[in-house]
PDB file of C-alpha atoms and ligand atoms in Angstrom:
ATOM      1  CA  UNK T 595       0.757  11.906  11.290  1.00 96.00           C
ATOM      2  CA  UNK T 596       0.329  10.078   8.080  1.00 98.00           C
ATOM      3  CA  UNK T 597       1.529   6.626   8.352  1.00 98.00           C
ATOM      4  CA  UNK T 598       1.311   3.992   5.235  1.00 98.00           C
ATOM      5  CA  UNK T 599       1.665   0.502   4.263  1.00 98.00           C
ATOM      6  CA  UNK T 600       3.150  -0.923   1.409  1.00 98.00           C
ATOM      7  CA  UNK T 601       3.914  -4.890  -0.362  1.00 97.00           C
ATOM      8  CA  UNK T 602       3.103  -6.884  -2.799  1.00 95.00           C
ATOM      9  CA  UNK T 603      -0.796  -8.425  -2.546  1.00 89.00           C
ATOM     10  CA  UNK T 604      -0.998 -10.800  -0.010  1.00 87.00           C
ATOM     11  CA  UNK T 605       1.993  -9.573   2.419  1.00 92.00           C
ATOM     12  CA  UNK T 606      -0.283  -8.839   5.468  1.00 93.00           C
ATOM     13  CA  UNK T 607      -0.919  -5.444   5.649  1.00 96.00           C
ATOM     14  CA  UNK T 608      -4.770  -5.330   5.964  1.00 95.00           C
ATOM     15  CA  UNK T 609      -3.910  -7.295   9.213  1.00 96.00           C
ATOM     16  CA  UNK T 610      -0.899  -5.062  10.309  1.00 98.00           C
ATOM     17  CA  UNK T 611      -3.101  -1.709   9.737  1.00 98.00           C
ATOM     18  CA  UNK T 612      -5.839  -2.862  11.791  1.00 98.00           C
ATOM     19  CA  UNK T 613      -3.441  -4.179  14.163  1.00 98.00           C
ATOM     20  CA  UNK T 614      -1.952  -1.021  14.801  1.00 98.00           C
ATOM     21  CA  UNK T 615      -5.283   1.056  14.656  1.00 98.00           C
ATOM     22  CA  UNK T 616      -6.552  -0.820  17.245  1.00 98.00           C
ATOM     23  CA  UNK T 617      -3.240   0.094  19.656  1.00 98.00           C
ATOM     24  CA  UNK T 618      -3.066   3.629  18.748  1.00 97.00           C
ATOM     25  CA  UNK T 619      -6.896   3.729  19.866  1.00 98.00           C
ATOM     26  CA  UNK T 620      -6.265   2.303  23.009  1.00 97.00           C
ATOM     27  CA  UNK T 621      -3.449   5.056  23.304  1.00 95.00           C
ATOM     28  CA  UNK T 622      -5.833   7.561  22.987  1.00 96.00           C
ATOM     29  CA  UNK T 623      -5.251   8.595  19.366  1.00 96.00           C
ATOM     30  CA  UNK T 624      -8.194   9.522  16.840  1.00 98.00           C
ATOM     31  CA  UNK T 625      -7.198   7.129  13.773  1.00 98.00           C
ATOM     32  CA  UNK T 626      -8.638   6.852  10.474  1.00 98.00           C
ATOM     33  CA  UNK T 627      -7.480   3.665   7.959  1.00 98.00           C
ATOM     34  CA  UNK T 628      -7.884   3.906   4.769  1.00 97.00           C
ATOM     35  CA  UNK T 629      -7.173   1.482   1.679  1.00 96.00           C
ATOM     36  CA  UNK T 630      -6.248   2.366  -1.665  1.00 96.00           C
ATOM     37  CA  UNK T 631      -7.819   2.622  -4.486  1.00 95.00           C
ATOM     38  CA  UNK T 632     -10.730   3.629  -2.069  1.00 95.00           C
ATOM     39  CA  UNK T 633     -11.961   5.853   0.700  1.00 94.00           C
ATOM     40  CA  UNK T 634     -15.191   7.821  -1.046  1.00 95.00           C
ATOM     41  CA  UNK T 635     -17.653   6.771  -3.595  1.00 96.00           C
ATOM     42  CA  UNK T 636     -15.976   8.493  -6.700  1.00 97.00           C
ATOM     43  CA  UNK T 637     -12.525   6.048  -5.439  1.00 97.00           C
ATOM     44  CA  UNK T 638     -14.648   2.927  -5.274  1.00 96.00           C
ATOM     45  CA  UNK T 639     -15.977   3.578  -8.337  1.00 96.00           C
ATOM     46  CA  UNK T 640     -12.714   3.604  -9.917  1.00 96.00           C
ATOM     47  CA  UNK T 641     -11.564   0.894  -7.762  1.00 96.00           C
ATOM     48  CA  UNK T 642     -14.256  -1.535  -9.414  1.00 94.00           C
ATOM     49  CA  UNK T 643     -13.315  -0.288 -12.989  1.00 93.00           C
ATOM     50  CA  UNK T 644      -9.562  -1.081 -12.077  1.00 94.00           C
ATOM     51  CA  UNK T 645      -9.527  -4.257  -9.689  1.00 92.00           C
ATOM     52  CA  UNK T 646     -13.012  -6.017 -10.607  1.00 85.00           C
ATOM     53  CA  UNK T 647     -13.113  -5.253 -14.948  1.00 77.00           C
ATOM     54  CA  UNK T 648     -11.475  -7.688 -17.137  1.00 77.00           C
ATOM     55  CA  UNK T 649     -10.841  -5.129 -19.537  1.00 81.00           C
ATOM     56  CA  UNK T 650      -7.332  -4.363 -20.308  1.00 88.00           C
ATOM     57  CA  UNK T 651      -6.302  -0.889 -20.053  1.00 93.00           C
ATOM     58  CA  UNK T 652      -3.584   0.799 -21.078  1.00 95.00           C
ATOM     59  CA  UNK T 653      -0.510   1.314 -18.992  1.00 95.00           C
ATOM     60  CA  UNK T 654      -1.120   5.341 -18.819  1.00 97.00           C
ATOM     61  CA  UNK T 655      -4.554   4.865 -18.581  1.00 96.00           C
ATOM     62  CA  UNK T 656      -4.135   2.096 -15.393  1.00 96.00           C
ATOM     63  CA  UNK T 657      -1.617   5.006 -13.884  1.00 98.00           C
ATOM     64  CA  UNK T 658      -4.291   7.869 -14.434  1.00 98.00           C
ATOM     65  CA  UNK T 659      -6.821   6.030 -13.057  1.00 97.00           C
ATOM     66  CA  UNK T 660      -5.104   5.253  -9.205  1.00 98.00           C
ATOM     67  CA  UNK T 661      -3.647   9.188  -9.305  1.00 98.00           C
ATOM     68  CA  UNK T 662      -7.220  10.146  -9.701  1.00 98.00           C
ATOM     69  CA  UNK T 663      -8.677   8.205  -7.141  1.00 98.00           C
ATOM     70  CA  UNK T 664      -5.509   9.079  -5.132  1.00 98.00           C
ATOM     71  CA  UNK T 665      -5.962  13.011  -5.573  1.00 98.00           C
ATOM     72  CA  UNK T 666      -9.894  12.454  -4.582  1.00 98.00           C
ATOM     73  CA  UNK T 667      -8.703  11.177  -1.144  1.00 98.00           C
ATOM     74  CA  UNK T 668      -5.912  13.938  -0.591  1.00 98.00           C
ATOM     75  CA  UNK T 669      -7.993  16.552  -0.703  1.00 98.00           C
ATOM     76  CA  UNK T 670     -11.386  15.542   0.629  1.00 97.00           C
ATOM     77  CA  UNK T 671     -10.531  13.155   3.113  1.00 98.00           C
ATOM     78  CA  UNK T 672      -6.523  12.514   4.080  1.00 98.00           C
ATOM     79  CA  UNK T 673      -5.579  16.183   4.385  1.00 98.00           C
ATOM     80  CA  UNK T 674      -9.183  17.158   6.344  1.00 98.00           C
ATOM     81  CA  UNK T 675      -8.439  14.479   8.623  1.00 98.00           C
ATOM     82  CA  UNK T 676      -4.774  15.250   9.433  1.00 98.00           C
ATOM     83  CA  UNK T 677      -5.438  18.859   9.608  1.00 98.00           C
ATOM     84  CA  UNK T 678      -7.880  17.892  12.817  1.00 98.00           C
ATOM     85  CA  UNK T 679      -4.445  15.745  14.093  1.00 96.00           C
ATOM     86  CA  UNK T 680      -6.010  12.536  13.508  1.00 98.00           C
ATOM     87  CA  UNK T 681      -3.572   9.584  12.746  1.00 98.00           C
ATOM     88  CA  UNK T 682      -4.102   8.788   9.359  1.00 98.00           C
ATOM     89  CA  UNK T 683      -3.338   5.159   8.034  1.00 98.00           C
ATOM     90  CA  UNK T 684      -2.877   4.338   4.502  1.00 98.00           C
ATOM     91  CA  UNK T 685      -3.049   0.796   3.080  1.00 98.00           C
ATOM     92  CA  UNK T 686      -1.276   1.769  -0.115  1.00 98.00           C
ATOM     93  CA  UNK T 687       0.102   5.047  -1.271  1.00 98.00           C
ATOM     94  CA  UNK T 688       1.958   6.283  -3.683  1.00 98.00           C
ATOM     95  CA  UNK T 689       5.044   3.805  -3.542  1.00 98.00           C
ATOM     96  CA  UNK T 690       2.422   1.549  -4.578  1.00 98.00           C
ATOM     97  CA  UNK T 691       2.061   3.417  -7.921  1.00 98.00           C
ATOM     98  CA  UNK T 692       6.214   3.316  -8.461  1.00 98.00           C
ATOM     99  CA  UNK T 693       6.161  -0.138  -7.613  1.00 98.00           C
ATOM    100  CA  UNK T 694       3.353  -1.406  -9.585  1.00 97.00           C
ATOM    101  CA  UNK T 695       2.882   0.805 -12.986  1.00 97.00           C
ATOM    102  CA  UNK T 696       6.881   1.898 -12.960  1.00 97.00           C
ATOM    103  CA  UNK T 697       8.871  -1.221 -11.926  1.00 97.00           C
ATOM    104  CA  UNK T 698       5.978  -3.503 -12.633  1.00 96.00           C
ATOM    105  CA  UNK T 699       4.597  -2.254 -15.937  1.00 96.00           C
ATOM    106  CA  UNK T 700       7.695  -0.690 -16.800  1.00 97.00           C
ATOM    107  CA  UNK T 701       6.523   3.164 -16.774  1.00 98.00           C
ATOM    108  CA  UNK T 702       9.161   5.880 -16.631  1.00 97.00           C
ATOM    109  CA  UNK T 703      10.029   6.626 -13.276  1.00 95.00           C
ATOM    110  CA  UNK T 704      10.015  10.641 -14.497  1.00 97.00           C
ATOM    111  CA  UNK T 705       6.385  10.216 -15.609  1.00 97.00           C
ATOM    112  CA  UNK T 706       6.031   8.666 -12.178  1.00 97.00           C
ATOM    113  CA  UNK T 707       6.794  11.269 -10.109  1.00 96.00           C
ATOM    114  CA  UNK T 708       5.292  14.133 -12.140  1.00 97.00           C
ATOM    115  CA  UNK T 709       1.804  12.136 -11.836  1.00 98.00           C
ATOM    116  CA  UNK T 710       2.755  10.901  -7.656  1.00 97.00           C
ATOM    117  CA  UNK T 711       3.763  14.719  -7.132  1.00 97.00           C
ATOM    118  CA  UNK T 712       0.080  15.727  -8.246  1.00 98.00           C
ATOM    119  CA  UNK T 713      -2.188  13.188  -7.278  1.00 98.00           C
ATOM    120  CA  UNK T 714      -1.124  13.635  -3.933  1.00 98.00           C
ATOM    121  CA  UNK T 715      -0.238  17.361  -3.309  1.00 97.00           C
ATOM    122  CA  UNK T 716       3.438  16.973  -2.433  1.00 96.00           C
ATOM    123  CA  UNK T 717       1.687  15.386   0.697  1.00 98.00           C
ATOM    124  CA  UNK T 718       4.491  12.424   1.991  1.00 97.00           C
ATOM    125  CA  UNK T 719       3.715   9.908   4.393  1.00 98.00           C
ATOM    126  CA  UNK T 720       5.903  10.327   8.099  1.00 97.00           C
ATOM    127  CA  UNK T 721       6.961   6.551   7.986  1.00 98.00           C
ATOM    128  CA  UNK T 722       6.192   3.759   5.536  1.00 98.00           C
ATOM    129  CA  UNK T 723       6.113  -0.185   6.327  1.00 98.00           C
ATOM    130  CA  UNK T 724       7.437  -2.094   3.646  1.00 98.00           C
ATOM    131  CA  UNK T 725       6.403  -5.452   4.304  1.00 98.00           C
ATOM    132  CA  UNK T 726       8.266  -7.975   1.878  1.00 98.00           C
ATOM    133  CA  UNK T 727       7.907 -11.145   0.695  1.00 97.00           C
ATOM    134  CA  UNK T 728       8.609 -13.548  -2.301  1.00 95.00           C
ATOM    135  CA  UNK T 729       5.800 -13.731  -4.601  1.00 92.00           C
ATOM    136  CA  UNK T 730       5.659 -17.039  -4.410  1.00 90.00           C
ATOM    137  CA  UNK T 731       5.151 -17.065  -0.361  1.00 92.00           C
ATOM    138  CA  UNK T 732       2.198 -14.483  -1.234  1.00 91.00           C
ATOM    139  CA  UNK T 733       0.621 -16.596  -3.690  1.00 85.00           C
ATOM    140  CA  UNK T 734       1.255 -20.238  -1.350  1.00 84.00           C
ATOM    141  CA  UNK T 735      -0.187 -17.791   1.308  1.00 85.00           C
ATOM    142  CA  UNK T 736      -3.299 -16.123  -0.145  1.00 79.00           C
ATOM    143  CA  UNK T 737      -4.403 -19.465  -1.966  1.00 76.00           C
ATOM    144  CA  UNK T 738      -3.819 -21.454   1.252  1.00 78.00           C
ATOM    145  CA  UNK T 739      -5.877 -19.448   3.429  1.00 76.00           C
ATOM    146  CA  UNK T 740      -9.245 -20.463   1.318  1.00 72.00           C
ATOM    147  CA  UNK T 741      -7.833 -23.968   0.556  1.00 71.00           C
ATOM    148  CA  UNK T 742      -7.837 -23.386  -3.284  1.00 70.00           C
ATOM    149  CA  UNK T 743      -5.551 -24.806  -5.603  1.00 67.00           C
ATOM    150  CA  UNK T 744      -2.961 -22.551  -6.895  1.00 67.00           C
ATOM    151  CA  UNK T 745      -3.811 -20.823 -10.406  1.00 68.00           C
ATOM    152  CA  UNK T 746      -3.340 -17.766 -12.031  1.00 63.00           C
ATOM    153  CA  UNK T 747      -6.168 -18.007 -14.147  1.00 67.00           C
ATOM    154  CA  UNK T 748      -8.321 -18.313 -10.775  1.00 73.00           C
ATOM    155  CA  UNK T 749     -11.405 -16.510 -10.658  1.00 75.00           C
ATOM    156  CA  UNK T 750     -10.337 -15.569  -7.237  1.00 75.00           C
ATOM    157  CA  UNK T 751      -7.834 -13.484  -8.556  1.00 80.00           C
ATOM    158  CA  UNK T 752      -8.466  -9.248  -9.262  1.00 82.00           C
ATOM    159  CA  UNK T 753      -7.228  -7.744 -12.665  1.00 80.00           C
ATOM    160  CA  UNK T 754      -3.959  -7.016 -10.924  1.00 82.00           C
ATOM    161  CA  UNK T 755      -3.159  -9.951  -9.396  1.00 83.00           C
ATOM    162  CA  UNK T 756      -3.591 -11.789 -12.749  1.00 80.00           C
ATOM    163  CA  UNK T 757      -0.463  -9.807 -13.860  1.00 82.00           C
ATOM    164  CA  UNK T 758       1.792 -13.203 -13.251  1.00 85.00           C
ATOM    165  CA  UNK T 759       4.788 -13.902 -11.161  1.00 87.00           C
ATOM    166  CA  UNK T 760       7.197 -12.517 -13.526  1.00 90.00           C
ATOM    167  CA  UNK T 761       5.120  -8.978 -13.145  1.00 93.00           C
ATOM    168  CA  UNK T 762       5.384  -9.433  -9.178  1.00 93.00           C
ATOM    169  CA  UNK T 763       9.036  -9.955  -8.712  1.00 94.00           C
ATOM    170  CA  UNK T 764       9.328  -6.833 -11.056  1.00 96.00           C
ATOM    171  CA  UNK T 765       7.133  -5.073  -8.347  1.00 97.00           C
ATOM    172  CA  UNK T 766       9.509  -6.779  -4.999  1.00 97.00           C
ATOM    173  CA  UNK T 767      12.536  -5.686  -7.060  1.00 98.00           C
ATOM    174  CA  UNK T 768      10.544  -2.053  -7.136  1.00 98.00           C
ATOM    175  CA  UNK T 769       9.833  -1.781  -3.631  1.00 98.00           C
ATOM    176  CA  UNK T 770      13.401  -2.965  -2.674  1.00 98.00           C
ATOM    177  CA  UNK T 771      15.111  -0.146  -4.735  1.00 98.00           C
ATOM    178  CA  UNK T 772      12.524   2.448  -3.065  1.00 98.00           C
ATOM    179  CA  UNK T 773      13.248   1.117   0.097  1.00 98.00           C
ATOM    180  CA  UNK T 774      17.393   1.371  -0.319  1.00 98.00           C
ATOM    181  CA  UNK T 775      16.664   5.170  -1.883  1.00 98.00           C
ATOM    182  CA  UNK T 776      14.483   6.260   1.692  1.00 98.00           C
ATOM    183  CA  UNK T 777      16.017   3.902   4.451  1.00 98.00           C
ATOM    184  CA  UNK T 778      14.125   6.984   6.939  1.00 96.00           C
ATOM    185  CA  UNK T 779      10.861   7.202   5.799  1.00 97.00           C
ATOM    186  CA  UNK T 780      10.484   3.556   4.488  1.00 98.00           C
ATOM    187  CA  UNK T 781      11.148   0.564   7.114  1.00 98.00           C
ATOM    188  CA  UNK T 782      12.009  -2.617   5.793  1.00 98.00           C
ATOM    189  CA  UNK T 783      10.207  -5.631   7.420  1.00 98.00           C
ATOM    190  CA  UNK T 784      10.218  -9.698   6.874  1.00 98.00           C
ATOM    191  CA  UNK T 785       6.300 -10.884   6.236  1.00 97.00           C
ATOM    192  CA  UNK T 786       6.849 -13.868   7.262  1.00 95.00           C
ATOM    193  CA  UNK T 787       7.037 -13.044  10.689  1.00 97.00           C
ATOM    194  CA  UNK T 788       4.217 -13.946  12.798  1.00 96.00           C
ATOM    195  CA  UNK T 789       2.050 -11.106  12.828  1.00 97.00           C
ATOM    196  CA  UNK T 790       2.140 -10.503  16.729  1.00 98.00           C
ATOM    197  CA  UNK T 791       5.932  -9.983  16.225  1.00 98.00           C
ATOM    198  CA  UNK T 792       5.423  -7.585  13.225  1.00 98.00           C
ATOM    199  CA  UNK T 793       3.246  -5.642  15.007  1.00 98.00           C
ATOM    200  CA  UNK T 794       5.243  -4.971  18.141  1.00 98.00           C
ATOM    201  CA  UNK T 795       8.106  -3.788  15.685  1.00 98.00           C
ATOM    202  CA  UNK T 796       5.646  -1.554  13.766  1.00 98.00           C
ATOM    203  CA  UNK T 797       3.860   0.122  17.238  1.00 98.00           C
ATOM    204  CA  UNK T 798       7.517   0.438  18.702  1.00 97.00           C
ATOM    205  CA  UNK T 799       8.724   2.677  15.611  1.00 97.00           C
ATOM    206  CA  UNK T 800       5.480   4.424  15.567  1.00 97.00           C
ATOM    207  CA  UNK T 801       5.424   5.232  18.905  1.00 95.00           C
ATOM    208  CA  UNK T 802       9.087   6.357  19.031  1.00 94.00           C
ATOM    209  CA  UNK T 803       8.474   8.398  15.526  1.00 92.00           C
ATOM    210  CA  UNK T 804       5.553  10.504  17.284  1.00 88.00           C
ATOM    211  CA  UNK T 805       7.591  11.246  20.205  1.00 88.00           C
ATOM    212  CA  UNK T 806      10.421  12.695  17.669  1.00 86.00           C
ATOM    213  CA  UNK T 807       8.297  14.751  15.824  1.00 81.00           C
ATOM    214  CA  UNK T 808       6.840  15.940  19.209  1.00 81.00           C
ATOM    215  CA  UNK T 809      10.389  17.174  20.377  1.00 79.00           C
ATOM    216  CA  UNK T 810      10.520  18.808  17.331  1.00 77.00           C
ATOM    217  CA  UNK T 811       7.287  20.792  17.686  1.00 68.00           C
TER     218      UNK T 811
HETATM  219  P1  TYD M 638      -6.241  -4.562  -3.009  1.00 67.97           P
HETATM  220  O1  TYD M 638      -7.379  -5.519  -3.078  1.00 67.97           O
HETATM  221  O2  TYD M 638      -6.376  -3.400  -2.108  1.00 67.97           O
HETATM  222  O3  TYD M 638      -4.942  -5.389  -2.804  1.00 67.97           O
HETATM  223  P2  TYD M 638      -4.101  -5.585  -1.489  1.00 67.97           P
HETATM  224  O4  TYD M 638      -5.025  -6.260  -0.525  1.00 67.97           O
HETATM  225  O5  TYD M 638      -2.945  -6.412  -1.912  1.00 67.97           O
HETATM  226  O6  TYD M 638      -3.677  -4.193  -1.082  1.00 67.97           O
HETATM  227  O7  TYD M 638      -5.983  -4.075  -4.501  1.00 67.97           O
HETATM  228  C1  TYD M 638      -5.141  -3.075  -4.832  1.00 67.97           C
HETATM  229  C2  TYD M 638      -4.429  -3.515  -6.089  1.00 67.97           C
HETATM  230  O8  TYD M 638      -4.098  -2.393  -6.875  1.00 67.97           O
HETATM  231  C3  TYD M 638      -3.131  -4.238  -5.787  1.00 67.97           C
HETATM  232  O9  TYD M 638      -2.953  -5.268  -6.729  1.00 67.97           O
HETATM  233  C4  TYD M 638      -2.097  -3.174  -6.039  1.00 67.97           C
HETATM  234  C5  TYD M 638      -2.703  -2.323  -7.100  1.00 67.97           C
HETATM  235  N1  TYD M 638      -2.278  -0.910  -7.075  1.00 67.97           N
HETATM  236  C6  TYD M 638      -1.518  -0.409  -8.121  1.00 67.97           C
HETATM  237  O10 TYD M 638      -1.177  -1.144  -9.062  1.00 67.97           O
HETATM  238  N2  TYD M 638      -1.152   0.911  -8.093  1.00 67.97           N
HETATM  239  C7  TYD M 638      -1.520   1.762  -7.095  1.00 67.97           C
HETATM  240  O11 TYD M 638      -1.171   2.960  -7.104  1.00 67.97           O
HETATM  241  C8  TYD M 638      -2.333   1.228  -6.018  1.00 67.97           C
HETATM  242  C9  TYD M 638      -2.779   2.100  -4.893  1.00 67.97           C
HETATM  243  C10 TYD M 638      -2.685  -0.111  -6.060  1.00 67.97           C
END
């Protein structure tokens, strides 16, 4: 079962994912969580030239550059892992890549889904969380937590995240239309609820997904 998350930065799914790892572990299940751009060395690599380098790059490059860390995952450590039944969990998956470089950058949604359909084999997650919230409430949030003064020019902010509010609501407005197109793979949730409630929401669906695709088998 390949579950993912999905929001804007600072929305709470690091949290959520470990969260819910934890429960299915205590159920029993092998997991494996995974974040995006990430997972092996080659992906961390490219995660460091895409989140940590001040260098602006090129909208088709940007794109390129998260399919190719995306198709190193697939195949040598998503597909391995859910061929042995393991529960995989995603922070960040495709969606991510139509939110951010088509919605947010303004990509072609076409070119989108040629470069999604390689990068990860046709592979599509069972159920997707779609955590949303205002980019402002992410900002207030992430800057609050280390009691810094809000700034987009902060040195605490990635490449990405220096992008600017105007880039992030193009991203929300992304994810919304994404989630209105799949309403049942891609399950809409408020943020801003504490997390304990999120997470009983999220384990509840998950648990009642894996029992539907069990009567299926
Ligand atoms: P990360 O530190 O993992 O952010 P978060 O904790 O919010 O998940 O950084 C990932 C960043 O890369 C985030 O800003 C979203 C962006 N991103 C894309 O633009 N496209 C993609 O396909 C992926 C996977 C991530």
């Amino acid at each position: 079962m390949l579950i993912t998350f999905e929001g804007i930065d600072g929305a709470g799914k690091s949290t959520q994912v470990v969260k819910l790892k934890r429960h299915l572990q205590e159920l029993g299940r092998e997991v494996m969580t995974l974040r995006e751009p990430g997972g092996t060395e080659v992906c961390e690599n490219i995660r460091e030239l895409l989140l940590q380098s001040k260098h602006d790059i090129a909208p088709v490059a940007e794109l390129l550059l998260f399919a190719a860390s995306r198709a190193e995952l697939v195949e040598k450590v998503v597909v391995p892992a859910l061929g042995k039944g393991t529960v995989v969990i995603l922070d960040r998956f495709s969606d991510s890549t139509t939110a951010y470089q088509g919605y947010g950058r303004g990509l072609s949604l076409e070119l989108l889904g040629k470069v999604n359909g390689i990068a990860t084999f046709g592979l599509r997650p069972d159920i997707t969380f779609y955590l949303d919230i205002s980019p402002e409430d992410a900002l207030i949030r992430k800057f609050s937590e280390k009691s810094l003064p809000l700034a987009f020019d902060s040195e605490e902010l990635d490449r990405m995240e220096s992008s600017g509010l105007e880039f992030y609501r193009k991203v929300r407005d992304g994810y919304l239309r994404l989630q209105e197109a799949e309403p049942e793979r891609i399950v809409l949730l408020d943020a801003q609820l504490p997390p304990a409630t999120l997470h009983e929401q999220i384990s509840a669906l998950v648990e009642a997904r894996q029992a539907s695709r069990q009567g299926q088998e």
